[in-house]
């Protein structure tokens, strides 16, 4: 069985939903993971912000605008009045729930319930569309099998067990539908896999089912060698290895949620990226195989904070780095990049929730310098096979860019540099011009 995930734009209008229906109804059994219609999760985030600020009126006006949009969707999506009524009932139920949230003390669990509504609506409306068009379809509620543990990490064992139980008890049909992004936490409360998480759902479900292939259908024809939102003349890559794709996704390539590759890589399941608007294109295939050598692609991750700890007495003392790392462990804050010199260590984080606490604890080791608004630029390829000259080509290309940190040698697949976010676009464009498109 294949697992196919369709993103926000792919289900973003009645016309696009019909396109998705056409793509999936080829007679082969499959499980289809759907995102919320584009813009919906952003609106739900906005509603939640207003409710945290106790501005119920502002929340209600965003709810009203969103509801108007869905009323139109329902009207255009179905032909028969009977289905229009069923669709309208879904909308009435979901918007009744959202309205209800505006007249109570709003907390983080309510926010997660609100954020889950986008995927809950899109999958119910899409299932009705399939039924109206005579395709036997089963909606498998993601909240019944998608689980995260106490650390909010995917609970693969629970997902595997629950999903196989549910599949066994569900009528055998060609087309199964489920929600991306949403899950339950270790205590059974509604939670999510973070923004963009539907890709990760597809990969977790694909791994749980030992799928033949995981397909991520989106609004672009595959993985490009640079970020098309910031750089002109990007090019699609036909084939990437799991390792290359994982580095690019982790370091900011928005086309894939950062953790998407990991479950697929463990089970060695091919991941294919495809364009819903151009289904005939082969897209990008991600497997153990990397084709070609040298520099393949670059990606950028924003919102990075660099922390430098300078200490007179550090490197004489083994155990120093351990004590530094323990501070980050205490505050459950992962480190992305690290570099050292005789007197200082620099590292980066992207989760700044405990920045103040981390900063003050690090003061015990010496001077602490913090730079915010930085971006990691990650340059990926099969670097070892490129033999000599890789680093010099990268640094020649980056001539004139203020680099704050460099990380090279951590893996054979990437070299990362840290630059101020204000220089991100120039850095990406320069790398395309001088390295990728020579
Ligand atoms: P979906 O809603 O289908 O999940 P996303 O917006 O999350 O779609 O991801 C697709 C978008 O990712 C593309 O439209 C493109 O703008 C952006 N993107 C960023 N980096 C890349 C890249 N290297 N290759 C392709 N697309 C990228
Ligand atoms: N709807 C969620 C989001 O917008 C998840 C996803 O689209 O992947 O972040
Ligand atoms: Mg996405």
Coordinates of C-alpha atoms and ligand atoms in Angstrom, one line a residue:
X1 CA 0.0 0.0 0.0
X2 CA 1.1 3.6 -0.7
X3 CA 0.6 6.6 1.6
X4 CA -0.1 9.8 -0.2
X5 CA -0.1 13.2 1.6
X6 CA -1.7 16.3 0.1
X7 CA -0.8 19.7 1.5
X8 CA -2.7 22.9 2.1
X9 CA -2.7 24.3 -1.5
X10 CA -3.5 20.8 -2.9
X11 CA -6.8 20.8 -0.9
X12 CA -7.1 24.6 -0.9
X13 CA -10.2 25.0 -3.1
X14 CA -13.0 22.9 -4.4
X15 CA -11.3 22.7 -7.8
X16 CA -8.1 21.4 -6.2
X17 CA -9.9 18.9 -4.0
X18 CA -11.5 17.5 -7.2
X19 CA -8.0 17.3 -8.7
X20 CA -6.8 15.3 -5.7
X21 CA -9.8 13.0 -6.0
X22 CA -8.8 12.4 -9.7
X23 CA -5.2 11.6 -8.7
X24 CA -6.0 9.1 -6.0
X25 CA -8.9 7.2 -7.6
X26 CA -6.8 5.0 -9.8
X27 CA -8.1 1.7 -8.4
X28 CA -5.1 1.0 -6.2
X29 CA -5.5 0.8 -2.5
X30 CA -4.0 3.7 -0.6
X31 CA -4.0 5.8 2.6
X32 CA -4.4 9.5 2.0
X33 CA -3.2 12.0 4.5
X34 CA -4.7 15.5 4.2
X35 CA -3.7 18.9 5.5
X36 CA -6.0 21.7 6.4
X37 CA -7.1 23.9 3.4
X38 CA -4.4 26.6 2.9
X39 CA -4.7 29.5 5.2
X40 CA -6.9 27.7 7.7
X41 CA -4.3 26.8 10.3
X42 CA -2.9 30.4 10.2
X43 CA -6.5 31.7 10.9
X44 CA -6.8 29.3 13.8
X45 CA -3.5 30.5 15.2
X46 CA -4.8 34.1 14.9
X47 CA -8.0 33.2 16.6
X48 CA -6.0 31.6 19.5
X49 CA -3.8 34.7 19.8
X50 CA -6.9 36.9 20.2
X51 CA -8.4 34.5 22.8
X52 CA -5.1 34.5 24.8
X53 CA -5.4 38.3 24.7
X54 CA -9.0 38.1 25.9
X55 CA -10.1 39.8 22.7
X56 CA -13.2 37.7 22.0
X57 CA -14.6 40.2 19.5
X58 CA -11.4 40.0 17.3
X59 CA -11.5 36.2 17.6
X60 CA -15.2 36.2 16.5
X61 CA -14.5 38.3 13.5
X62 CA -11.7 35.9 12.3
X63 CA -14.0 33.0 12.9
X64 CA -16.8 34.7 10.9
X65 CA -14.4 35.3 7.9
X66 CA -13.3 31.7 8.0
X67 CA -16.8 30.4 8.2
X68 CA -17.9 32.5 5.2
X69 CA -15.0 30.9 3.3
X70 CA -16.2 27.4 4.2
X71 CA -19.8 28.1 3.5
X72 CA -18.7 28.9 -0.1
X73 CA -16.5 25.9 -0.3
X74 CA -19.4 23.6 0.7
X75 CA -21.7 25.3 -1.8
X76 CA -19.2 24.7 -4.7
X77 CA -17.8 21.3 -3.7
X78 CA -21.0 19.2 -4.0
X79 CA -23.6 18.8 -6.7
X80 CA -26.5 17.3 -4.8
X81 CA -28.4 19.2 -2.1
X82 CA -28.2 16.2 0.1
X83 CA -24.3 16.5 0.2
X84 CA -24.4 20.2 0.5
X85 CA -26.5 19.7 3.6
X86 CA -24.1 17.1 5.0
X87 CA -21.2 19.5 4.3
X88 CA -23.0 22.3 6.0
X89 CA -23.6 20.2 9.1
X90 CA -19.8 19.6 9.4
X91 CA -19.2 23.3 9.1
X92 CA -21.9 24.1 11.7
X93 CA -20.4 21.6 14.2
X94 CA -16.8 22.8 13.9
X95 CA -17.7 26.5 14.0
X96 CA -20.0 25.9 16.9
X97 CA -17.0 24.5 18.8
X98 CA -14.8 27.5 17.8
X99 CA -17.5 29.9 18.9
X100 CA -17.7 28.0 22.2
X101 CA -14.0 28.7 22.8
X102 CA -14.6 32.5 22.7
X103 CA -16.7 32.5 25.9
X104 CA -14.4 30.6 28.2
X105 CA -10.9 31.0 29.9
X106 CA -8.6 30.0 27.0
X107 CA -5.7 27.7 27.7
X108 CA -3.0 25.9 25.8
X109 CA -5.2 22.7 25.5
X110 CA -8.0 24.8 23.9
X111 CA -5.5 26.2 21.5
X112 CA -4.6 22.6 20.4
X113 CA -8.2 21.8 20.0
X114 CA -8.7 24.9 17.9
X115 CA -5.6 24.2 15.7
X116 CA -6.9 20.6 15.0
X117 CA -10.1 21.8 13.4
X118 CA -8.5 22.6 10.0
X119 CA -7.6 19.0 9.3
X120 CA -10.8 17.7 10.9
X121 CA -12.8 19.8 8.4
X122 CA -10.8 19.1 5.3
X123 CA -10.9 15.4 5.7
X124 CA -14.6 15.2 6.5
X125 CA -15.5 17.5 3.5
X126 CA -13.2 15.4 1.2
X127 CA -14.6 12.1 2.4
X128 CA -18.1 13.4 1.5
X129 CA -16.8 14.4 -1.9
X130 CA -15.5 10.9 -2.5
X131 CA -18.8 9.4 -1.4
X132 CA -20.8 11.7 -3.6
X133 CA -18.7 10.6 -6.6
X134 CA -19.2 6.9 -5.8
X135 CA -15.8 6.0 -4.3
X136 CA -16.0 3.8 -1.3
X137 CA -13.9 5.6 1.3
X138 CA -13.1 5.1 5.0
X139 CA -12.1 8.0 7.2
X140 CA -9.6 6.8 9.9
X141 CA -9.5 9.4 12.7
X142 CA -5.9 10.3 13.3
X143 CA -6.8 11.1 16.9
X144 CA -7.4 7.3 17.4
X145 CA -3.9 6.3 16.4
X146 CA -1.4 9.2 16.1
X147 CA 0.4 9.4 19.5
X148 CA 3.3 11.4 21.0
X149 CA 5.1 10.6 24.2
X150 CA 5.8 12.7 27.3
X151 CA 8.5 14.5 25.3
X152 CA 6.1 15.2 22.5
X153 CA 8.2 12.8 20.3
X154 CA 6.3 10.5 17.9
X155 CA 5.4 7.2 19.8
X156 CA 6.1 4.8 16.9
X157 CA 5.2 1.7 18.9
X158 CA 1.8 3.0 19.9
X159 CA 1.1 4.3 16.4
X160 CA 1.9 0.9 14.9
X161 CA -0.3 -1.0 17.3
X162 CA -3.2 1.3 17.2
X163 CA -3.2 1.7 13.5
X164 CA -3.1 -2.0 12.8
X165 CA -5.9 -2.6 15.2
X166 CA -8.0 0.1 13.5
X167 CA -7.2 -1.2 10.0
X168 CA -8.2 -4.7 11.1
X169 CA -11.6 -3.4 12.4
X170 CA -12.4 -1.2 9.4
X171 CA -14.2 -2.4 6.3
X172 CA -11.7 -3.1 3.4
X173 CA -12.0 -0.3 0.9
X174 CA -9.6 1.1 -1.8
X175 CA -9.3 4.6 -0.3
X176 CA -8.5 5.4 3.4
X177 CA -8.4 9.0 4.4
X178 CA -6.8 10.5 7.6
X179 CA -5.8 13.8 9.1
X180 CA -2.2 15.1 9.0
X181 CA -0.7 17.1 11.8
X182 CA -3.0 16.1 14.6
X183 CA -2.4 13.5 17.3
X184 CA -2.9 12.8 21.0
X185 CA -0.3 13.3 23.7
X186 CA 0.7 10.7 26.3
X187 CA -2.3 11.7 28.5
X188 CA -4.8 11.4 25.6
X189 CA -5.2 15.2 25.0
X190 CA -5.4 16.6 21.5
X191 CA -1.9 17.7 20.4
X192 CA -0.1 18.3 17.1
X193 CA 3.2 17.6 15.3
X194 CA 4.1 21.3 15.0
X195 CA 3.4 23.4 11.9
X196 CA 3.9 21.7 8.6
X197 CA 3.5 18.4 10.5
X198 CA 1.3 16.6 7.9
X199 CA 4.4 15.5 6.1
X200 CA 5.6 13.8 9.3
X201 CA 2.2 12.1 9.8
X202 CA 2.5 10.6 6.3
X203 CA 6.0 9.3 7.0
X204 CA 5.0 7.9 10.4
X205 CA 1.9 6.2 9.0
X206 CA 3.9 5.0 6.0
X207 CA 6.5 3.4 8.3
X208 CA 3.8 2.0 10.6
X209 CA 2.1 0.3 7.6
X210 CA 5.4 -0.7 5.9
X211 CA 4.2 1.2 2.9
X212 CA 5.7 0.6 -0.5
X213 CA 6.1 4.3 -1.0
X214 CA 5.4 7.6 0.8
X215 CA 4.3 10.4 -1.6
X216 CA 4.2 14.0 -0.5
X217 CA 2.0 16.0 -3.0
X218 CA 2.5 19.7 -2.9
X219 CA 2.4 22.9 -5.0
X220 CA 5.8 22.6 -6.6
X221 CA 7.3 19.9 -8.8
X222 CA 9.8 18.5 -6.3
X223 CA 12.8 19.4 -4.2
X224 CA 14.6 22.3 -5.6
X225 CA 18.3 23.0 -5.2
X226 CA 17.6 26.3 -3.4
X227 CA 14.6 28.0 -1.7
X228 CA 12.3 29.2 -4.5
X229 CA 10.7 31.8 -2.2
X230 CA 14.0 33.7 -2.0
X231 CA 16.1 32.8 -5.0
X232 CA 15.5 33.0 -8.7
X233 CA 16.6 30.2 -11.1
X234 CA 16.2 27.3 -8.7
X235 CA 16.2 23.8 -10.3
X236 CA 14.4 20.6 -9.4
X237 CA 16.5 17.7 -8.2
X238 CA 15.4 14.3 -9.5
X239 CA 17.0 12.2 -6.9
X240 CA 18.2 12.7 -3.3
X241 CA 19.5 10.3 -0.6
X242 CA 17.7 10.1 2.7
X243 CA 20.7 11.7 4.4
X244 CA 20.8 14.7 2.0
X245 CA 17.0 15.2 2.2
X246 CA 17.0 14.9 6.0
X247 CA 19.8 17.6 6.3
X248 CA 17.9 19.9 4.0
X249 CA 14.6 19.4 5.7
X250 CA 16.2 19.8 9.2
X251 CA 17.9 23.0 8.1
X252 CA 14.8 24.8 6.8
X253 CA 13.7 23.5 3.4
X254 CA 10.0 24.1 3.9
X255 CA 8.9 21.5 1.4
X256 CA 9.4 18.9 4.1
X257 CA 8.7 19.0 7.8
X258 CA 12.1 18.7 9.5
X259 CA 11.5 15.1 10.9
X260 CA 9.8 13.7 7.8
X261 CA 12.7 11.6 6.5
X262 CA 13.5 9.7 9.7
X263 CA 10.7 7.1 9.9
X264 CA 11.0 6.5 6.1
X265 CA 14.8 6.0 6.4
X266 CA 14.5 3.5 9.3
X267 CA 12.2 1.3 7.2
X268 CA 13.9 2.1 3.9
X269 CA 10.7 3.3 2.3
X270 CA 11.1 5.6 -0.8
X271 CA 9.7 9.1 -0.4
X272 CA 8.5 10.8 -3.6
X273 CA 7.7 14.5 -3.8
X274 CA 5.1 15.3 -6.4
X275 CA 3.2 18.3 -7.8
X276 CA -0.6 18.1 -7.5
X277 CA -0.9 20.8 -10.2
X278 CA 1.3 18.8 -12.6
X279 CA 0.9 15.1 -11.7
X280 CA 2.6 13.9 -14.9
X281 CA 6.0 15.1 -13.7
X282 CA 8.2 12.5 -12.0
X283 CA 9.0 14.8 -9.0
X284 CA 11.9 14.0 -6.7
X285 CA 12.7 10.5 -5.4
X286 CA 14.3 10.1 -2.1
X287 CA 15.9 6.7 -1.3
X288 CA 19.3 5.4 -0.1
X289 CA 20.8 6.3 -3.4
X290 CA 22.4 9.6 -4.1
X291 CA 22.9 10.4 -7.8
X292 CA 25.8 12.5 -8.9
X293 CA 28.5 14.0 -6.7
X294 CA 29.3 17.3 -5.3
X295 CA 27.1 20.1 -4.1
X296 CA 23.4 19.4 -4.6
X297 CA 21.4 22.0 -2.8
X298 CA 21.2 24.6 -0.1
X299 CA 18.6 25.5 2.5
X300 CA 18.2 28.1 5.2
X301 CA 16.8 28.0 8.7
X302 CA 15.8 31.3 10.4
X303 CA 15.2 32.2 14.0
X304 CA 18.6 31.1 15.1
X305 CA 20.3 32.4 18.2
X306 CA 24.1 32.2 18.6
X307 CA 25.6 32.0 22.1
X308 CA 29.3 32.5 22.7
X309 CA 30.8 31.5 26.1
X310 CA 34.3 32.9 26.7
X311 CA 36.3 31.5 29.5
X312 CA 39.9 31.9 30.6
X313 CA 40.1 28.5 32.2
X314 CA 38.1 26.3 29.9
X315 CA 40.1 24.0 27.7
X316 CA 42.6 23.0 30.2
X317 CA 39.7 21.4 32.0
X318 CA 38.2 18.3 30.5
X319 CA 34.5 18.1 31.4
X320 CA 34.0 21.8 30.6
X321 CA 31.9 21.1 27.5
X322 CA 29.9 18.5 29.4
X323 CA 29.0 21.1 32.0
X324 CA 28.0 23.6 29.3
X325 CA 25.9 21.0 27.5
X326 CA 24.2 20.1 30.8
X327 CA 22.8 23.7 31.0
X328 CA 21.0 23.1 27.6
X329 CA 19.9 19.6 28.7
X330 CA 18.4 21.1 31.9
X331 CA 16.3 23.4 29.7
X332 CA 15.5 20.8 27.1
X333 CA 17.0 23.0 24.4
X334 CA 18.7 21.3 21.5
X335 CA 21.9 22.7 20.0
X336 CA 22.3 22.9 16.2
X337 CA 25.8 24.1 15.5
X338 CA 28.9 24.2 17.6
X339 CA 32.4 25.5 17.2
X340 CA 35.3 25.9 19.6
X341 CA 38.5 27.9 20.0
X342 CA 41.1 27.9 22.8
X343 CA 39.2 30.4 24.8
X344 CA 35.6 30.2 23.7
X345 CA 32.8 28.0 22.5
X346 CA 30.0 29.2 20.2
X347 CA 26.8 27.3 19.7
X348 CA 23.4 27.9 18.2
X349 CA 19.8 27.1 19.3
X350 CA 16.5 27.7 17.7
X351 CA 14.2 27.3 20.7
X352 CA 14.6 30.5 22.7
X353 CA 11.9 29.7 25.3
X354 CA 14.5 29.4 28.1
X355 CA 17.1 31.8 26.6
X356 CA 17.2 34.0 29.7
X357 CA 17.6 31.1 32.1
X358 CA 20.3 29.5 29.9
X359 CA 22.1 32.8 29.5
X360 CA 22.3 33.4 33.3
X361 CA 23.4 29.8 34.1
X362 CA 26.2 30.0 31.5
X363 CA 27.6 33.1 33.3
X364 CA 29.2 30.8 35.8
X365 CA 31.7 29.8 33.1
X366 CA 32.7 33.2 31.9
X367 CA 31.5 36.0 29.5
X368 CA 28.3 35.2 27.5
X369 CA 27.5 36.9 24.2
X370 CA 24.1 36.4 22.5
X371 CA 23.3 37.2 18.9
X372 CA 19.7 36.8 17.7
X373 CA 18.1 37.0 14.3
X374 CA 20.6 34.7 12.7
X375 CA 20.1 32.1 9.9
X376 CA 21.9 28.8 9.3
X377 CA 22.7 28.2 5.7
X378 CA 23.2 24.5 5.0
X379 CA 25.0 23.4 1.9
X380 CA 24.3 19.7 1.1
X381 CA 25.9 17.2 -1.2
X382 CA 28.0 14.1 -1.3
X383 CA 31.0 16.0 -0.2
X384 CA 33.5 13.2 0.4
X385 CA 33.2 12.0 -3.2
X386 CA 33.8 15.6 -4.3
X387 CA 37.4 15.0 -3.0
X388 CA 39.4 18.2 -2.7
X389 CA 38.4 21.8 -3.1
X390 CA 34.9 21.7 -1.6
X391 CA 35.5 24.1 1.2
X392 CA 37.5 26.5 -0.9
X393 CA 34.7 26.6 -3.5
X394 CA 32.2 27.4 -0.8
X395 CA 34.3 30.1 0.8
X396 CA 35.1 31.7 -2.5
X397 CA 31.4 31.8 -3.3
X398 CA 30.8 33.4 0.1
X399 CA 33.4 36.1 -0.3
X400 CA 32.0 39.3 1.2
X401 CA 29.3 37.6 3.4
X402 CA 29.7 38.2 7.2
X403 CA 30.0 34.6 8.4
X404 CA 29.5 34.2 12.2
X405 CA 30.2 30.5 12.5
X406 CA 31.2 27.5 10.2
X407 CA 30.5 23.8 10.8
X408 CA 32.3 21.4 8.5
X409 CA 33.1 17.7 9.0
X410 CA 30.2 16.8 11.2
X411 CA 28.8 14.7 8.4
X412 CA 29.9 13.9 4.9
X413 CA 26.8 15.5 3.6
X414 CA 26.8 19.1 4.8
X415 CA 28.7 22.3 5.5
X416 CA 26.8 24.9 7.5
X417 CA 27.5 28.6 8.0
X418 CA 25.7 31.0 10.3
X419 CA 24.9 34.5 8.9
X420 CA 22.7 37.4 10.1
X421 CA 19.2 36.8 8.7
X422 CA 19.5 40.2 7.0
X423 CA 22.1 38.6 4.7
X424 CA 20.2 35.3 4.1
X425 CA 18.8 36.2 0.8
X426 CA 22.1 37.4 -0.7
X427 CA 23.9 34.4 0.7
X428 CA 21.4 32.0 -0.9
X429 CA 21.4 33.8 -4.2
X430 CA 25.2 33.9 -4.3
X431 CA 25.4 30.2 -3.6
X432 CA 22.9 29.6 -6.5
X433 CA 24.9 31.8 -8.9
X434 CA 28.4 30.7 -8.0
X435 CA 28.0 27.0 -6.9
X436 CA 24.7 25.5 -8.0
X437 CA 24.1 27.0 -11.4
X438 CA 27.7 27.4 -12.7
Ligands
LIG1 P1 2.2 22.1 1.6 O1 1.2 23.0 2.1 O2 1.9 21.2 0.4 O3 2.8 21.2 2.7 P2 4.5 23.9 1.9 O4 4.2 25.3 1.6 O5 4.6 23.4 3.3 O6 3.4 23.0 1.1 O7 5.8 23.4 1.1 C1 6.0 23.7 -0.3 C2 6.7 25.0 -0.5 O8 8.0 24.9 0.0 C3 6.9 25.4 -1.9 O9 5.8 26.0 -2.5 C4 8.2 26.3 -1.8 O10 7.8 27.6 -1.8 C5 8.8 25.9 -0.5 N1 10.2 25.5 -0.6 C6 11.1 25.9 0.3 N2 12.3 25.3 0.0 C7 12.1 24.5 -1.1 C8 12.9 23.6 -1.9 N3 14.2 23.5 -1.6 N4 12.3 23.0 -2.9 C9 11.0 23.1 -3.1 N5 10.2 23.9 -2.4 C10 10.7 24.6 -1.4
LIG2 N1 -2.1 22.5 8.7 C1 -0.9 22.4 9.4 C2 -0.1 23.6 9.1 O1 -0.5 24.5 8.4 C3 -0.1 21.2 9.0 C4 0.4 21.0 7.6 O2 -0.2 21.7 6.7 O3 1.3 20.2 7.3 O4 1.0 23.8 9.7
LIG3 MG1 4.1 21.7 4.3

